[in-house]
Coordinates of C-alpha atoms in Angstrom, one line a residue:
M20 CA -1.8 13.0 -10.7
G21 CA -2.4 16.7 -10.4
G22 CA -5.4 16.3 -12.7
A23 CA -6.7 13.5 -10.5
F24 CA -6.4 15.7 -7.3
L25 CA -8.1 18.7 -9.0
A26 CA -10.9 16.6 -10.6
A27 CA -11.7 14.9 -7.3
A28 CA -11.7 18.3 -5.6
V29 CA -14.0 20.0 -8.1
L30 CA -16.5 17.2 -8.1
A31 CA -16.5 17.0 -4.3
R32 CA -17.1 20.7 -4.0
L33 CA -20.0 20.6 -6.4
G34 CA -21.5 17.6 -4.7
G35 CA -21.0 19.2 -1.3
R36 CA -23.3 22.0 -2.3
I37 CA -26.2 19.6 -2.5
G38 CA -25.2 17.5 0.5
L39 CA -23.5 14.5 -1.2
P40 CA -20.6 12.8 0.6
T41 CA -17.1 13.0 -0.9
I42 CA -16.4 9.2 -1.3
P43 CA -18.8 8.4 -4.2
L44 CA -17.7 11.7 -5.9
F45 CA -14.0 10.8 -5.8
I46 CA -15.0 7.4 -7.3
L47 CA -17.1 9.1 -9.9
A48 CA -14.2 11.3 -10.9
G49 CA -12.1 8.2 -11.5
I50 CA -14.8 6.6 -13.6
L51 CA -15.4 9.7 -15.8
L52 CA -11.7 10.4 -16.3
G53 CA -10.5 6.8 -16.6
P54 CA -9.8 4.5 -19.6
H55 CA -13.3 2.9 -19.7
T56 CA -15.4 6.0 -20.5
P57 CA -15.3 8.3 -23.6
G58 CA -13.8 11.8 -23.3
I59 CA -10.8 13.0 -21.5
V60 CA -8.6 10.2 -20.1
L61 CA -6.3 11.4 -17.3
V62 CA -5.0 7.9 -16.4
A63 CA -4.9 5.3 -19.2
D64 CA -3.6 2.5 -16.9
P65 CA -5.0 2.3 -13.3
H66 CA -1.8 0.6 -12.2
D67 CA 0.0 4.0 -12.7
L68 CA -1.6 5.1 -9.4
E69 CA -1.2 1.8 -7.6
M70 CA 1.5 2.8 -5.2
L71 CA -0.2 6.1 -4.3
S72 CA -3.5 4.3 -3.9
A73 CA -1.9 1.8 -1.6
L74 CA -0.4 4.6 0.4
G75 CA -3.9 6.2 0.7
L76 CA -5.3 2.9 2.2
V77 CA -2.4 2.6 4.6
L78 CA -2.9 6.2 5.9
L79 CA -6.6 5.8 6.3
L80 CA -6.2 2.6 8.4
F81 CA -3.2 4.1 10.3
Y82 CA -5.5 7.0 11.3
L83 CA -8.2 4.5 12.3
G84 CA -5.6 2.8 14.6
L85 CA -4.7 6.1 16.2
E86 CA -8.3 6.7 17.2
F87 CA -8.7 3.1 18.5
H88 CA -7.4 3.1 22.1
L89 CA -5.9 0.0 23.7
D90 CA -8.0 0.7 26.8
D91 CA -11.1 0.3 24.7
L92 CA -9.9 -3.1 23.4
K93 CA -9.0 -4.4 26.9
A94 CA -12.3 -3.2 28.4
G95 CA -14.6 -4.5 25.6
G96 CA -12.6 -7.2 23.8
R97 CA -15.2 -9.9 24.4
K98 CA -18.1 -7.8 23.2
M99 CA -16.1 -6.7 20.2
A100 CA -15.3 -10.3 19.3
L101 CA -19.0 -11.2 19.6
A102 CA -20.2 -8.3 17.5
G103 CA -17.6 -9.0 14.9
G104 CA -18.4 -12.7 14.9
L105 CA -22.1 -12.0 14.5
Y106 CA -21.4 -9.6 11.6
L107 CA -19.2 -12.1 9.8
A108 CA -21.6 -15.0 10.4
L109 CA -24.5 -13.1 8.9
N110 CA -22.8 -11.5 6.0
V111 CA -20.2 -14.1 5.0
G112 CA -22.9 -16.8 5.4
A113 CA -25.4 -14.9 3.3
G114 CA -22.7 -14.3 0.7
L115 CA -21.8 -18.0 0.5
G116 CA -25.5 -19.0 0.2
F117 CA -26.0 -16.3 -2.5
G118 CA -23.0 -17.6 -4.4
F119 CA -24.4 -21.2 -4.5
A120 CA -27.8 -19.8 -5.4
L121 CA -26.4 -18.1 -8.5
G122 CA -25.0 -21.5 -9.7
W123 CA -21.7 -20.1 -11.0
G124 CA -19.6 -22.7 -9.2
T125 CA -18.1 -23.6 -5.8
S126 CA -14.9 -21.5 -6.1
E127 CA -17.1 -18.6 -7.3
A128 CA -19.3 -19.0 -4.2
L129 CA -16.3 -18.9 -1.9
V130 CA -15.1 -15.7 -3.5
L131 CA -18.6 -14.2 -3.2
A132 CA -18.7 -15.1 0.5
G133 CA -15.8 -12.7 1.0
V134 CA -17.0 -10.1 -1.4
L135 CA -20.4 -9.8 0.4
G136 CA -19.1 -10.4 3.8
I137 CA -16.3 -7.9 4.4
S138 CA -16.7 -4.1 4.8
S139 CA -14.4 -1.5 3.3
S140 CA -12.1 -0.4 6.1
A141 CA -11.1 2.7 4.0
I142 CA -14.7 3.8 3.4
V143 CA -15.7 3.1 7.0
T144 CA -12.9 5.3 8.3
K145 CA -13.8 8.1 5.9
V146 CA -17.5 7.9 6.9
L147 CA -16.7 8.1 10.6
V148 CA -14.4 11.1 10.0
D149 CA -16.9 12.9 7.6
T150 CA -19.9 12.4 9.9
G151 CA -18.0 13.4 13.0
R152 CA -18.9 10.2 14.8
L153 CA -15.4 9.2 16.0
G154 CA -16.4 10.2 19.5
N155 CA -19.8 8.4 19.5
P156 CA -20.3 5.4 21.8
E157 CA -21.2 3.1 18.9
T158 CA -17.9 3.7 17.2
R159 CA -16.2 1.2 19.5
P160 CA -18.2 -1.8 18.2
I161 CA -17.8 -0.5 14.6
L162 CA -14.0 -0.4 15.0
G163 CA -14.1 -3.7 16.8
I164 CA -16.0 -5.3 13.9
I165 CA -13.4 -3.9 11.5
V166 CA -10.6 -5.4 13.5
V167 CA -12.3 -8.8 13.6
E168 CA -12.9 -8.6 9.9
D169 CA -9.3 -7.8 9.2
I170 CA -8.1 -10.8 11.3
F171 CA -10.7 -13.0 9.5
L172 CA -9.5 -11.6 6.2
A173 CA -5.9 -12.7 6.7
L174 CA -7.0 -16.3 7.5
Y175 CA -9.6 -16.3 4.7
L176 CA -7.1 -15.2 2.0
A177 CA -4.6 -17.8 3.2
A178 CA -7.2 -20.5 2.9
L179 CA -8.7 -19.3 -0.4
Q180 CA -5.4 -18.9 -2.3
P181 CA -4.7 -22.7 -2.6
I182 CA -8.3 -23.3 -3.6
L183 CA -8.2 -20.8 -6.4
S184 CA -4.8 -22.0 -7.6
G185 CA -6.0 -25.6 -7.7
A186 CA -3.5 -26.8 -5.1
D187 CA -4.3 -29.9 -3.2
D188 CA -1.6 -29.5 -0.6
L189 CA -3.4 -28.9 2.7
S190 CA -0.2 -28.5 4.6
S191 CA 0.9 -25.4 2.6
A192 CA -2.5 -23.8 3.2
V193 CA -2.2 -24.5 7.0
L194 CA 1.4 -23.1 6.9
D195 CA 0.3 -19.9 5.2
A196 CA -2.6 -19.4 7.7
G197 CA -0.2 -20.1 10.6
K198 CA 2.3 -17.6 9.3
A199 CA -0.4 -14.9 9.0
F200 CA -1.8 -15.6 12.4
G201 CA 1.7 -15.7 14.0
F202 CA 2.5 -12.2 12.6
L203 CA -0.8 -10.8 13.8
L204 CA -0.1 -12.2 17.2
A205 CA 3.4 -10.6 17.2
L206 CA 1.8 -7.2 16.3
A207 CA -0.8 -7.6 19.0
L208 CA 1.8 -8.3 21.6
A209 CA 3.9 -5.3 20.5
A210 CA 0.8 -3.1 20.8
R211 CA 0.0 -4.5 24.2
F212 CA 3.4 -4.6 25.9
G213 CA 5.8 -2.4 23.8
T214 CA 4.0 0.9 23.9
R215 CA 6.4 2.5 26.3
I216 CA 9.5 1.5 24.4
I217 CA 7.9 2.6 21.1
G218 CA 6.9 5.9 22.6
R219 CA 10.6 6.6 23.5
L220 CA 11.8 5.7 20.0
F221 CA 9.3 8.2 18.4
A222 CA 9.7 11.0 21.0
T223 CA 11.0 14.1 19.2
K224 CA 10.1 17.8 19.3
D225 CA 10.7 18.2 15.6
D226 CA 7.5 17.8 13.6
E227 CA 9.5 17.0 10.4
L228 CA 11.3 14.0 12.0
L229 CA 8.0 12.8 13.6
V230 CA 6.2 12.8 10.3
I231 CA 9.0 10.9 8.6
S232 CA 9.2 8.4 11.5
F233 CA 5.5 7.5 11.7
L234 CA 5.0 7.4 8.0
G235 CA 8.0 5.2 7.5
A236 CA 6.9 2.8 10.3
A237 CA 3.3 2.6 8.9
V238 CA 4.4 1.9 5.4
L239 CA 7.2 -0.6 6.4
V240 CA 4.9 -2.6 8.7
A241 CA 2.2 -2.6 6.0
G242 CA 4.6 -4.0 3.5
V243 CA 6.0 -6.7 5.9
S244 CA 2.4 -7.6 6.8
E245 CA 1.6 -8.3 3.1
W246 CA 4.7 -10.5 2.9
F247 CA 3.4 -12.6 5.8
G248 CA 0.0 -13.0 4.1
V249 CA -1.8 -10.3 6.3
A250 CA -3.6 -7.4 4.6
D251 CA -1.3 -4.3 4.5
A252 CA -4.2 -2.3 6.0
I253 CA -4.2 -4.3 9.2
G254 CA -0.4 -3.8 9.6
A255 CA -0.9 0.0 9.3
F256 CA -3.8 -0.2 11.7
M257 CA -1.6 -1.9 14.3
V258 CA 1.1 0.7 14.0
G259 CA -1.5 3.4 14.6
L260 CA -2.8 1.5 17.6
M261 CA 0.7 1.4 19.1
L262 CA 1.5 5.1 18.4
G263 CA -1.9 6.4 19.4
S264 CA -1.2 5.4 23.0
T265 CA 2.2 7.1 23.2
T266 CA 3.0 10.7 24.4
S267 CA 3.3 11.7 20.7
G268 CA -0.1 10.4 19.8
E269 CA -2.0 13.7 19.8
R270 CA 0.7 15.4 17.6
I271 CA 0.7 12.4 15.2
R272 CA -3.1 12.7 14.8
A273 CA -2.8 16.4 13.9
L274 CA 0.1 15.8 11.5
V275 CA -1.4 12.9 9.6
H276 CA -4.6 14.7 8.8
P277 CA -3.5 16.3 5.5
L278 CA -1.7 13.2 4.4
R279 CA -4.7 11.0 5.1
D280 CA -7.1 13.3 3.2
A281 CA -4.9 13.8 0.2
F282 CA -3.9 10.2 -0.4
G283 CA -7.3 8.9 0.7
A284 CA -8.8 10.9 -2.2
I285 CA -6.3 9.2 -4.6
F286 CA -7.3 5.8 -3.3
F287 CA -11.0 6.3 -4.1
F288 CA -10.1 8.0 -7.5
A289 CA -8.0 4.9 -8.4
F290 CA -10.9 2.7 -7.3
G291 CA -13.1 4.5 -9.9
L292 CA -10.4 4.0 -12.6
S293 CA -10.8 0.2 -12.3
I294 CA -14.6 0.2 -13.0
D295 CA -15.8 -0.3 -16.5
P296 CA -19.5 0.9 -16.6
G297 CA -20.0 -1.1 -19.9
D298 CA -19.7 -4.4 -18.1
L299 CA -22.4 -3.7 -15.5
P300 CA -25.7 -4.3 -17.5
V301 CA -24.8 -8.0 -17.9
V302 CA -25.0 -8.6 -14.2
L303 CA -27.5 -5.9 -13.2
W304 CA -30.1 -8.2 -11.5
P305 CA -27.6 -10.3 -9.5
V306 CA -26.0 -7.1 -8.3
L307 CA -29.3 -5.5 -7.2
A308 CA -30.2 -8.8 -5.4
A309 CA -26.8 -8.9 -3.6
V310 CA -27.1 -5.2 -2.6
A311 CA -30.6 -5.9 -1.1
L312 CA -29.3 -8.9 0.7
T313 CA -26.4 -6.9 2.1
L314 CA -28.7 -4.2 3.3
V315 CA -30.9 -6.7 5.2
M316 CA -27.9 -8.5 6.8
N317 CA -26.3 -5.2 7.9
V318 CA -29.4 -4.1 9.6
L319 CA -29.7 -7.4 11.4
A320 CA -26.0 -7.3 12.4
G321 CA -26.3 -3.6 13.5
V322 CA -29.3 -4.3 15.7
G323 CA -27.6 -7.4 17.2
G324 CA -24.3 -5.5 17.8
A325 CA -26.2 -2.6 19.4
R326 CA -28.0 -4.9 21.8
L327 CA -24.8 -6.5 22.9
Y328 CA -23.7 -3.0 24.1
G329 CA -27.2 -2.0 25.3
F330 CA -27.6 0.7 22.6
G331 CA -30.9 1.9 21.2
P332 CA -32.1 2.4 17.6
G333 CA -29.8 5.4 16.8
P334 CA -26.5 3.7 17.3
A335 CA -27.9 0.5 15.8
A336 CA -28.7 2.4 12.6
N337 CA -25.3 4.0 12.6
I338 CA -23.6 0.6 12.9
S339 CA -25.7 -0.8 10.1
T340 CA -25.1 2.0 7.7
T341 CA -21.5 2.8 8.5
L342 CA -20.4 -0.8 7.8
L343 CA -22.5 -1.1 4.6
A344 CA -19.9 -0.2 2.0
R345 CA -17.7 -2.8 0.3
G346 CA -14.4 -1.8 -1.4
E347 CA -10.7 -2.6 -1.6
F348 CA -10.9 -6.2 -0.4
A349 CA -13.6 -7.1 -2.9
L350 CA -11.4 -5.7 -5.7
I351 CA -8.5 -7.8 -4.5
L352 CA -10.8 -10.9 -4.8
A353 CA -11.9 -9.8 -8.2
T354 CA -8.3 -9.7 -9.3
M355 CA -7.6 -13.1 -7.8
A356 CA -10.7 -14.6 -9.4
A357 CA -9.7 -13.3 -12.9
G358 CA -6.2 -14.7 -12.5
A359 CA -7.7 -18.1 -11.5
G360 CA -9.9 -18.2 -14.6
L361 CA -13.2 -18.3 -12.8
D362 CA -16.5 -17.4 -14.3
E363 CA -16.1 -14.3 -16.4
R364 CA -19.3 -12.7 -15.0
L365 CA -17.6 -12.5 -11.5
S366 CA -15.4 -9.4 -12.2
P367 CA -18.2 -7.2 -13.6
F368 CA -20.5 -8.4 -10.8
I369 CA -18.0 -7.4 -8.1
A370 CA -17.4 -4.0 -9.8
G371 CA -21.1 -3.2 -10.0
Y372 CA -21.8 -4.4 -6.4
V373 CA -18.9 -2.5 -4.9
L374 CA -19.7 0.7 -6.9
L375 CA -23.4 0.7 -5.8
L376 CA -22.5 0.1 -2.1
A377 CA -19.6 2.6 -2.2
V378 CA -22.1 5.2 -3.3
L379 CA -25.1 4.0 -1.1
G380 CA -23.0 3.4 2.0
P381 CA -21.8 6.9 2.8
M382 CA -25.2 8.4 1.7
A383 CA -27.1 5.9 4.0
A384 CA -24.7 6.7 6.9
G385 CA -25.5 10.4 6.5
Q386 CA -29.2 9.7 6.7
S387 CA -29.1 6.9 9.4
H388 CA -31.7 8.7 11.5
L389 CA -34.3 7.7 9.0
L390 CA -33.5 4.0 9.6
A391 CA -33.4 4.6 13.3
R392 CA -37.1 5.6 13.2
L393 CA -38.0 2.2 11.8
L394 CA -36.0 0.1 14.3
P395 CA -37.7 -1.0 17.5
D396 CA -36.4 0.2 20.9
R397 CA -37.0 -2.4 23.5
R398 CA -35.7 -0.5 26.4
A399 CA -36.4 2.8 28.1
T400 CA -34.3 5.7 26.9
G401 CA -33.4 8.9 28.6
P402 CA -32.3 12.2 27.3
D403 CA -28.6 11.2 27.4
D404 CA -29.2 7.7 26.3
P405 CA -26.9 6.5 23.5
G406 CA -30.1 5.1 21.9
E407 CA -31.2 8.6 21.0
P408 CA -29.8 9.9 17.7
A409 CA -30.1 13.4 18.9
A410 CA -27.7 12.8 21.7
E411 CA -24.8 12.0 19.4
H412 CA -21.9 14.2 20.0
D413 CA -19.8 15.5 17.1
P414 CA -16.2 15.7 18.3
R415 CA -15.6 18.6 16.0
V416 CA -18.1 20.7 18.0
P417 CA -17.1 21.9 21.6
A418 CA -19.0 20.1 24.3
P419 CA -21.4 22.1 26.6
A420 CA -19.7 23.3 29.8
E421 CA -21.7 20.9 32.0
A422 CA -20.9 17.9 29.9
P423 CA -18.0 15.6 30.8
R424 CA -15.2 15.7 28.3

């Protein structure tokens, strides 16, 4: 594990000198030092880091929940649902059509619909942090789309499991979906009405006790969520959503930073361990076609979501590029597909597709202003208009004295 941390750090520092984002470099470290490439093998079995990797995902989504305020959800819930629905309709629909076009089979097409349709919550969170865009106006629809995706993910997995297992029992599939939705509803109600009680339970002046308390709550709820058929990430997100609105919210944000960064790096390193570069040439052309399709769908979804909020080309480009990466959920589907005995080309296809977008996504997000120049702006923009990329405010830089905080 020490070698994994140091390898990720060395590659990230070297890449930082030429302006590369950290995410693809952490993944590259995992590929180079994993069991599928010649040379030094730090981790022979990717499962050795499975628990630490899961903790990294939980902390990344927990932090995302801390930054997502309940007031934003109440004020813009309808727009968020529309933006998320539009994103899913375009990307999941395109993925399903692409799957049938490949001719690999109906079950394979249903798997590809999820692979091409769902963004990586972990990479989206890291991109927002690295680019300093958590305070930008377009971050609200981005986070709203992630929430809608995670809710869809819970229902999608519940419906897909009996199909992949060959079960014909519709009632069991409905029961699983109902159980997942019921747990999501319980978490949402706790976030909406239980904030005051939760704030009292976590109130303490001792930083040590506060860290142990919020970390325990995030991991416990994530584990219980998985038992109910809901992605562990969404459980952690909901805990962050609850705690972010309490009186301890600001202290929790500060205390979770080093944990998020350290274990987030291990998550992406472990992601790289699971990729075998030798399998990629077999599915090279389908992977390139799928990446091109995803780029087009994300631009359409980004423009559509921006228009719902009245944003211009700058935020539209940020939405499109930030949500581009695919990651942990696609790998879960690859594991499910392999266990179900589906087409053997599916696993290397998913690995290549995810790897390309995990690299291209953060890089595209860092250069989103180039895309913004190509997008039409059908409304008048002013100097403080959110449609102007130059007006984006980096929350890590102090605002001017005359600007409202």
